[in-house]
Amino acid sequence: MEMLRKGLLYMNSLAFFTSLEADPARGDPYEGTDSIIQPCDIGEFIIDPQIPRLEKIRVAPSDLVGPVRIARQQTSSCNIFCMFAVNRPIEGPIFPKAYQWFGDSFLLFTHTQEFLSRVIAAAKRQGLKGEGRLVEYYDEIKYSGVTGRFRKPSIYSHQSEYRIALEAGVQGPFRFEIGDLRDITSEVFPLGFADDVLKFRPEDAEAAGLSWD
């Protein structure tokens, strides 16, 4: 976290998170997929090995144990930086103990637009293409359609994630240097102190003159 304050964004590839079965906070087998199709939306599923003397394999939708996932290497190989986004007042604990979170400490970006401007400027200097936006959450039981880099199953919706994705063109993690951020970040606090040092309740927003939909 202190390295982050000094301007280092440590960015793993999307593919990295598909293998973290023992890490429920970060592991997600659907990361890196481009789209999913639920069994109920499949009329016929055929596997064509395109090998001489091997026939096509027909699979009944009822035999599928989950959605069909379609992924491209370009999607799963991008590098991402993930953050908890506060885009509305929060009732109750900021990080409820019912969920597992990314780590044991946090810092606050005190000027989010300036942070994003510095990310954009650094990406341009280094010739990197990328995008940043809020993650959308879908019903993992019913949803069929596009997923991509900015959609995740609703079981992760408590993470309220804002994600930066870069085409770094590297194998493994990418260390993205954007310049010192100590002027627009708080000090690092233990996660258990969040409700003591942060004020994101509806009454706090109203006292600050903020409104929301």
PDB file of C-alpha atoms in Angstrom:
ATOM      1  CA  MET A   1       0.000   0.000   0.000  1.00  0.00           C
ATOM      2  CA  GLU A   2       2.891   2.356   0.687  1.00  0.00           C
ATOM      3  CA  MET A   3       4.286   1.556  -2.770  1.00  0.00           C
ATOM      4  CA  LEU A   4       0.891   2.492  -4.197  1.00  0.00           C
ATOM      5  CA  ARG A   5       1.139   5.887  -2.488  1.00  0.00           C
ATOM      6  CA  LYS A   6       4.479   6.327  -4.240  1.00  0.00           C
ATOM      7  CA  GLY A   7       2.861   5.629  -7.604  1.00  0.00           C
ATOM      8  CA  LEU A   8       3.219   1.901  -8.275  1.00  0.00           C
ATOM      9  CA  LEU A   9       0.076   0.103  -9.475  1.00  0.00           C
ATOM     10  CA  TYR A  10       0.667  -3.655  -9.301  1.00  0.00           C
ATOM     11  CA  MET A  11      -1.539  -5.179 -12.006  1.00  0.00           C
ATOM     12  CA  ASN A  12      -2.082  -8.918 -12.414  1.00  0.00           C
ATOM     13  CA  SER A  13      -3.540 -10.396 -15.591  1.00  0.00           C
ATOM     14  CA  LEU A  14      -7.212 -11.353 -15.678  1.00  0.00           C
ATOM     15  CA  ALA A  15      -6.166 -14.964 -16.219  1.00  0.00           C
ATOM     16  CA  PHE A  16      -4.370 -14.913 -12.836  1.00  0.00           C
ATOM     17  CA  PHE A  17      -7.661 -14.597 -10.942  1.00  0.00           C
ATOM     18  CA  THR A  18      -9.228 -17.701 -12.515  1.00  0.00           C
ATOM     19  CA  SER A  19      -6.812 -19.958 -10.620  1.00  0.00           C
ATOM     20  CA  LEU A  20      -7.324 -18.554  -7.094  1.00  0.00           C
ATOM     21  CA  GLU A  21      -9.733 -21.208  -5.869  1.00  0.00           C
ATOM     22  CA  ALA A  22      -8.609 -20.795  -2.244  1.00  0.00           C
ATOM     23  CA  ASP A  23      -9.062 -16.997  -2.328  1.00  0.00           C
ATOM     24  CA  PRO A  24     -12.817 -16.234  -2.401  1.00  0.00           C
ATOM     25  CA  ALA A  25     -12.234 -12.475  -2.294  1.00  0.00           C
ATOM     26  CA  ARG A  26     -10.183 -12.364  -5.499  1.00  0.00           C
ATOM     27  CA  GLY A  27     -10.677 -15.721  -7.224  1.00  0.00           C
ATOM     28  CA  ASP A  28     -13.280 -15.790  -9.999  1.00  0.00           C
ATOM     29  CA  PRO A  29     -13.387 -18.606 -12.597  1.00  0.00           C
ATOM     30  CA  TYR A  30     -15.368 -16.348 -14.944  1.00  0.00           C
ATOM     31  CA  GLU A  31     -12.641 -13.697 -15.229  1.00  0.00           C
ATOM     32  CA  GLY A  32     -11.326 -13.344 -18.758  1.00  0.00           C
ATOM     33  CA  THR A  33     -14.461 -14.637 -20.462  1.00  0.00           C
ATOM     34  CA  ASP A  34     -16.018 -12.661 -23.295  1.00  0.00           C
ATOM     35  CA  SER A  35     -19.509 -14.106 -22.997  1.00  0.00           C
ATOM     36  CA  ILE A  36     -21.507 -16.848 -21.303  1.00  0.00           C
ATOM     37  CA  ILE A  37     -24.543 -18.843 -22.420  1.00  0.00           C
ATOM     38  CA  GLN A  38     -26.793 -20.514 -19.869  1.00  0.00           C
ATOM     39  CA  PRO A  39     -27.900 -24.108 -20.611  1.00  0.00           C
ATOM     40  CA  CYS A  40     -31.545 -22.964 -20.808  1.00  0.00           C
ATOM     41  CA  ASP A  41     -30.620 -20.710 -23.748  1.00  0.00           C
ATOM     42  CA  ILE A  42     -28.876 -23.449 -25.756  1.00  0.00           C
ATOM     43  CA  GLY A  43     -30.905 -25.321 -28.349  1.00  0.00           C
ATOM     44  CA  GLU A  44     -28.143 -27.730 -29.360  1.00  0.00           C
ATOM     45  CA  PHE A  45     -24.491 -27.993 -28.339  1.00  0.00           C
ATOM     46  CA  ILE A  46     -22.112 -29.665 -30.804  1.00  0.00           C
ATOM     47  CA  ILE A  47     -18.382 -30.256 -30.374  1.00  0.00           C
ATOM     48  CA  ASP A  48     -16.640 -30.699 -33.730  1.00  0.00           C
ATOM     49  CA  PRO A  49     -13.086 -32.066 -33.229  1.00  0.00           C
ATOM     50  CA  GLN A  50     -12.361 -31.613 -36.949  1.00  0.00           C
ATOM     51  CA  ILE A  51     -10.244 -34.751 -36.899  1.00  0.00           C
ATOM     52  CA  PRO A  52     -10.634 -37.425 -39.587  1.00  0.00           C
ATOM     53  CA  ARG A  53     -12.778 -40.419 -38.510  1.00  0.00           C
ATOM     54  CA  LEU A  54     -13.928 -38.628 -35.326  1.00  0.00           C
ATOM     55  CA  GLU A  55     -17.584 -37.738 -35.385  1.00  0.00           C
ATOM     56  CA  LYS A  56     -19.152 -34.618 -33.961  1.00  0.00           C
ATOM     57  CA  ILE A  57     -20.198 -34.865 -30.315  1.00  0.00           C
ATOM     58  CA  ARG A  58     -23.716 -33.724 -29.501  1.00  0.00           C
ATOM     59  CA  VAL A  59     -24.386 -32.591 -25.918  1.00  0.00           C
ATOM     60  CA  ALA A  60     -27.872 -32.056 -24.557  1.00  0.00           C
ATOM     61  CA  PRO A  61     -28.276 -28.725 -22.688  1.00  0.00           C
ATOM     62  CA  SER A  62     -29.542 -30.697 -19.683  1.00  0.00           C
ATOM     63  CA  ASP A  63     -26.139 -32.431 -19.460  1.00  0.00           C
ATOM     64  CA  LEU A  64     -24.277 -29.139 -18.959  1.00  0.00           C
ATOM     65  CA  VAL A  65     -23.348 -28.416 -15.329  1.00  0.00           C
ATOM     66  CA  GLY A  66     -23.037 -24.670 -15.922  1.00  0.00           C
ATOM     67  CA  PRO A  67     -22.961 -21.972 -18.588  1.00  0.00           C
ATOM     68  CA  VAL A  68     -20.821 -22.282 -21.686  1.00  0.00           C
ATOM     69  CA  ARG A  69     -17.953 -19.804 -21.423  1.00  0.00           C
ATOM     70  CA  ILE A  70     -16.381 -18.209 -24.481  1.00  0.00           C
ATOM     71  CA  ALA A  71     -13.023 -16.460 -24.070  1.00  0.00           C
ATOM     72  CA  ARG A  72     -10.312 -14.922 -26.219  1.00  0.00           C
ATOM     73  CA  GLN A  73      -6.659 -14.661 -25.286  1.00  0.00           C
ATOM     74  CA  GLN A  74      -6.801 -10.892 -25.824  1.00  0.00           C
ATOM     75  CA  THR A  75      -9.374 -10.508 -23.058  1.00  0.00           C
ATOM     76  CA  SER A  76      -7.779 -12.748 -20.424  1.00  0.00           C
ATOM     77  CA  SER A  77      -4.240 -11.436 -20.969  1.00  0.00           C
ATOM     78  CA  CYS A  78      -4.933  -7.774 -20.098  1.00  0.00           C
ATOM     79  CA  ASN A  79      -3.689  -6.450 -16.757  1.00  0.00           C
ATOM     80  CA  ILE A  80      -6.050  -4.970 -14.194  1.00  0.00           C
ATOM     81  CA  PHE A  81      -5.994  -2.788 -11.078  1.00  0.00           C
ATOM     82  CA  CYS A  82      -9.044  -3.118  -8.812  1.00  0.00           C
ATOM     83  CA  MET A  83     -10.432  -0.705  -6.236  1.00  0.00           C
ATOM     84  CA  PHE A  84     -13.449  -0.429  -3.956  1.00  0.00           C
ATOM     85  CA  ALA A  85     -15.597   2.430  -5.290  1.00  0.00           C
ATOM     86  CA  VAL A  86     -17.771   4.589  -3.044  1.00  0.00           C
ATOM     87  CA  ASN A  87     -20.386   6.001  -5.409  1.00  0.00           C
ATOM     88  CA  ARG A  88     -23.284   6.294  -2.969  1.00  0.00           C
ATOM     89  CA  PRO A  89     -23.778   6.635   0.799  1.00  0.00           C
ATOM     90  CA  ILE A  90     -23.217   3.440   2.765  1.00  0.00           C
ATOM     91  CA  GLU A  91     -25.620   2.197   5.416  1.00  0.00           C
ATOM     92  CA  GLY A  92     -23.956   0.085   8.099  1.00  0.00           C
ATOM     93  CA  PRO A  93     -20.319  -1.102   8.081  1.00  0.00           C
ATOM     94  CA  ILE A  94     -18.243  -0.128   5.061  1.00  0.00           C
ATOM     95  CA  PHE A  95     -16.574  -3.538   4.944  1.00  0.00           C
ATOM     96  CA  PRO A  96     -19.060  -5.984   6.546  1.00  0.00           C
ATOM     97  CA  LYS A  97     -17.460  -8.946   8.307  1.00  0.00           C
ATOM     98  CA  ALA A  98     -19.848 -11.299   6.506  1.00  0.00           C
ATOM     99  CA  TYR A  99     -17.635 -10.960   3.427  1.00  0.00           C
ATOM    100  CA  GLN A 100     -13.956 -11.541   2.784  1.00  0.00           C
ATOM    101  CA  TRP A 101     -12.047  -8.542   1.442  1.00  0.00           C
ATOM    102  CA  PHE A 102      -8.887  -8.007  -0.588  1.00  0.00           C
ATOM    103  CA  GLY A 103      -6.509  -7.471   2.319  1.00  0.00           C
ATOM    104  CA  ASP A 104      -6.049  -6.159   5.846  1.00  0.00           C
ATOM    105  CA  SER A 105      -5.479  -2.459   5.110  1.00  0.00           C
ATOM    106  CA  PHE A 106      -6.721   0.380   2.916  1.00  0.00           C
ATOM    107  CA  LEU A 107      -6.039   3.916   1.785  1.00  0.00           C
ATOM    108  CA  LEU A 108      -8.369   6.540   0.364  1.00  0.00           C
ATOM    109  CA  PHE A 109      -7.930   8.474  -2.873  1.00  0.00           C
ATOM    110  CA  THR A 110      -8.885  11.987  -1.833  1.00  0.00           C
ATOM    111  CA  HIS A 111      -9.095  13.353  -5.395  1.00  0.00           C
ATOM    112  CA  THR A 112     -10.360  10.571  -7.649  1.00  0.00           C
ATOM    113  CA  GLN A 113     -10.494  12.593 -10.876  1.00  0.00           C
ATOM    114  CA  GLU A 114      -6.886  13.701 -10.438  1.00  0.00           C
ATOM    115  CA  PHE A 115      -5.859  10.086  -9.836  1.00  0.00           C
ATOM    116  CA  LEU A 116      -7.559   8.967 -13.052  1.00  0.00           C
ATOM    117  CA  SER A 117      -6.023  11.880 -14.947  1.00  0.00           C
ATOM    118  CA  ARG A 118      -2.572  10.770 -13.821  1.00  0.00           C
ATOM    119  CA  VAL A 119      -3.316   7.199 -14.869  1.00  0.00           C
ATOM    120  CA  ILE A 120      -4.364   8.392 -18.329  1.00  0.00           C
ATOM    121  CA  ALA A 121      -1.304  10.637 -18.674  1.00  0.00           C
ATOM    122  CA  ALA A 122       1.069   7.849 -17.613  1.00  0.00           C
ATOM    123  CA  ALA A 123      -0.556   5.392 -20.028  1.00  0.00           C
ATOM    124  CA  LYS A 124      -0.114   7.864 -22.886  1.00  0.00           C
ATOM    125  CA  ARG A 125       3.547   8.448 -21.984  1.00  0.00           C
ATOM    126  CA  GLN A 126       4.175   4.706 -21.993  1.00  0.00           C
ATOM    127  CA  GLY A 127       2.175   4.033 -25.158  1.00  0.00           C
ATOM    128  CA  LEU A 128      -0.398   1.850 -23.374  1.00  0.00           C
ATOM    129  CA  LYS A 129      -4.027   1.364 -24.325  1.00  0.00           C
ATOM    130  CA  GLY A 130      -6.587   0.836 -21.616  1.00  0.00           C
ATOM    131  CA  GLU A 131      -9.907   1.650 -20.025  1.00  0.00           C
ATOM    132  CA  GLY A 132     -11.301   2.293 -16.563  1.00  0.00           C
ATOM    133  CA  ARG A 133     -14.885   2.073 -15.310  1.00  0.00           C
ATOM    134  CA  LEU A 134     -17.203   0.599 -12.734  1.00  0.00           C
ATOM    135  CA  VAL A 135     -17.797  -3.133 -12.870  1.00  0.00           C
ATOM    136  CA  GLU A 136     -21.352  -4.249 -13.668  1.00  0.00           C
ATOM    137  CA  TYR A 137     -22.781  -7.297 -11.881  1.00  0.00           C
ATOM    138  CA  TYR A 138     -25.019  -9.914 -13.505  1.00  0.00           C
ATOM    139  CA  ASP A 139     -27.212 -12.773 -12.256  1.00  0.00           C
ATOM    140  CA  GLU A 140     -24.920 -15.782 -12.650  1.00  0.00           C
ATOM    141  CA  ILE A 141     -27.922 -18.164 -12.762  1.00  0.00           C
ATOM    142  CA  LYS A 142     -30.001 -16.412 -15.437  1.00  0.00           C
ATOM    143  CA  TYR A 143     -27.711 -14.143 -17.469  1.00  0.00           C
ATOM    144  CA  SER A 144     -26.600 -15.049 -20.982  1.00  0.00           C
ATOM    145  CA  GLY A 145     -24.614 -12.512 -22.956  1.00  0.00           C
ATOM    146  CA  VAL A 146     -21.487 -10.418 -23.066  1.00  0.00           C
ATOM    147  CA  THR A 147     -19.259 -10.436 -19.967  1.00  0.00           C
ATOM    148  CA  GLY A 148     -15.784  -9.151 -20.851  1.00  0.00           C
ATOM    149  CA  ARG A 149     -13.487  -7.209 -18.550  1.00  0.00           C
ATOM    150  CA  PHE A 150     -16.076  -5.096 -16.760  1.00  0.00           C
ATOM    151  CA  ARG A 151     -18.811  -7.573 -15.821  1.00  0.00           C
ATOM    152  CA  LYS A 152     -18.750 -10.000 -12.894  1.00  0.00           C
ATOM    153  CA  PRO A 153     -21.230 -12.397 -11.219  1.00  0.00           C
ATOM    154  CA  SER A 154     -23.518 -10.775  -8.645  1.00  0.00           C
ATOM    155  CA  ILE A 155     -21.933 -12.772  -5.797  1.00  0.00           C
ATOM    156  CA  TYR A 156     -19.121 -10.173  -5.980  1.00  0.00           C
ATOM    157  CA  SER A 157     -21.406  -7.113  -6.012  1.00  0.00           C
ATOM    158  CA  HIS A 158     -20.490  -6.189  -2.433  1.00  0.00           C
ATOM    159  CA  GLN A 159     -17.003  -5.318  -3.737  1.00  0.00           C
ATOM    160  CA  SER A 160     -18.398  -2.297  -5.627  1.00  0.00           C
ATOM    161  CA  GLU A 161     -15.390  -2.480  -7.908  1.00  0.00           C
ATOM    162  CA  TYR A 162     -13.844   0.180 -10.108  1.00  0.00           C
ATOM    163  CA  ARG A 163     -11.363  -1.411 -12.473  1.00  0.00           C
ATOM    164  CA  ILE A 164      -8.531  -0.158 -14.642  1.00  0.00           C
ATOM    165  CA  ALA A 165      -7.550  -2.495 -17.486  1.00  0.00           C
ATOM    166  CA  LEU A 166      -4.398  -2.021 -19.568  1.00  0.00           C
ATOM    167  CA  GLU A 167      -3.033  -3.717 -22.669  1.00  0.00           C
ATOM    168  CA  ALA A 168       0.456  -4.062 -21.209  1.00  0.00           C
ATOM    169  CA  GLY A 169       1.619  -6.839 -23.537  1.00  0.00           C
ATOM    170  CA  VAL A 170       3.478  -8.701 -20.787  1.00  0.00           C
ATOM    171  CA  GLN A 171       3.300 -12.199 -19.370  1.00  0.00           C
ATOM    172  CA  GLY A 172       2.272 -12.121 -15.721  1.00  0.00           C
ATOM    173  CA  PRO A 173       1.971  -9.011 -13.531  1.00  0.00           C
ATOM    174  CA  PHE A 174       2.637  -5.502 -14.808  1.00  0.00           C
ATOM    175  CA  ARG A 175       4.180  -2.835 -12.577  1.00  0.00           C
ATOM    176  CA  PHE A 176       2.637   0.428 -13.736  1.00  0.00           C
ATOM    177  CA  GLU A 177       4.541   3.515 -12.549  1.00  0.00           C
ATOM    178  CA  ILE A 178       2.424   6.685 -12.660  1.00  0.00           C
ATOM    179  CA  GLY A 179       4.273   9.060 -10.314  1.00  0.00           C
ATOM    180  CA  ASP A 180       3.954  10.018  -6.668  1.00  0.00           C
ATOM    181  CA  LEU A 181       0.389   9.882  -5.311  1.00  0.00           C
ATOM    182  CA  ARG A 182       0.983  10.914  -1.720  1.00  0.00           C
ATOM    183  CA  ASP A 183      -0.617  14.324  -2.311  1.00  0.00           C
ATOM    184  CA  ILE A 184      -3.958  12.712  -3.249  1.00  0.00           C
ATOM    185  CA  THR A 185      -4.047   9.701  -0.915  1.00  0.00           C
ATOM    186  CA  SER A 186      -4.607   9.218   2.774  1.00  0.00           C
ATOM    187  CA  GLU A 187      -2.220   7.337   4.985  1.00  0.00           C
ATOM    188  CA  VAL A 188      -2.617   3.556   5.159  1.00  0.00           C
ATOM    189  CA  PHE A 189      -5.107   2.325   7.789  1.00  0.00           C
ATOM    190  CA  PRO A 190      -5.981  -1.165   9.083  1.00  0.00           C
ATOM    191  CA  LEU A 191      -9.194  -2.378   7.467  1.00  0.00           C
ATOM    192  CA  GLY A 192     -10.852  -2.620  10.878  1.00  0.00           C
ATOM    193  CA  PHE A 193     -10.514   1.161  11.307  1.00  0.00           C
ATOM    194  CA  ALA A 194     -12.619   1.988   8.218  1.00  0.00           C
ATOM    195  CA  ASP A 195     -15.793   2.883  10.111  1.00  0.00           C
ATOM    196  CA  ASP A 196     -13.812   5.098  12.506  1.00  0.00           C
ATOM    197  CA  VAL A 197     -11.925   7.197   9.935  1.00  0.00           C
ATOM    198  CA  LEU A 198     -14.349   7.287   6.979  1.00  0.00           C
ATOM    199  CA  LYS A 199     -17.725   9.030   6.938  1.00  0.00           C
ATOM    200  CA  PHE A 200     -19.896   7.701   4.105  1.00  0.00           C
ATOM    201  CA  ARG A 201     -23.287   7.431   5.802  1.00  0.00           C
ATOM    202  CA  PRO A 202     -26.339   9.189   4.263  1.00  0.00           C
ATOM    203  CA  GLU A 203     -26.316  11.807   7.043  1.00  0.00           C
ATOM    204  CA  ASP A 204     -22.619  12.475   6.368  1.00  0.00           C
ATOM    205  CA  ALA A 205     -23.349  13.076   2.673  1.00  0.00           C
ATOM    206  CA  GLU A 206     -26.223  15.405   3.498  1.00  0.00           C
ATOM    207  CA  ALA A 207     -24.062  17.351   5.982  1.00  0.00           C
ATOM    208  CA  ALA A 208     -21.478  17.771   3.201  1.00  0.00           C
ATOM    209  CA  GLY A 209     -24.120  19.109   0.810  1.00  0.00           C
ATOM    210  CA  LEU A 210     -24.032  16.064  -1.477  1.00  0.00           C
ATOM    211  CA  SER A 211     -27.013  14.557  -3.292  1.00  0.00           C
ATOM    212  CA  TRP A 212     -27.475  11.309  -5.154  1.00  0.00           C
ATOM    213  CA  ASP A 213     -30.083   9.371  -7.121  1.00  0.00           C
TER     214      ASP A 213
END
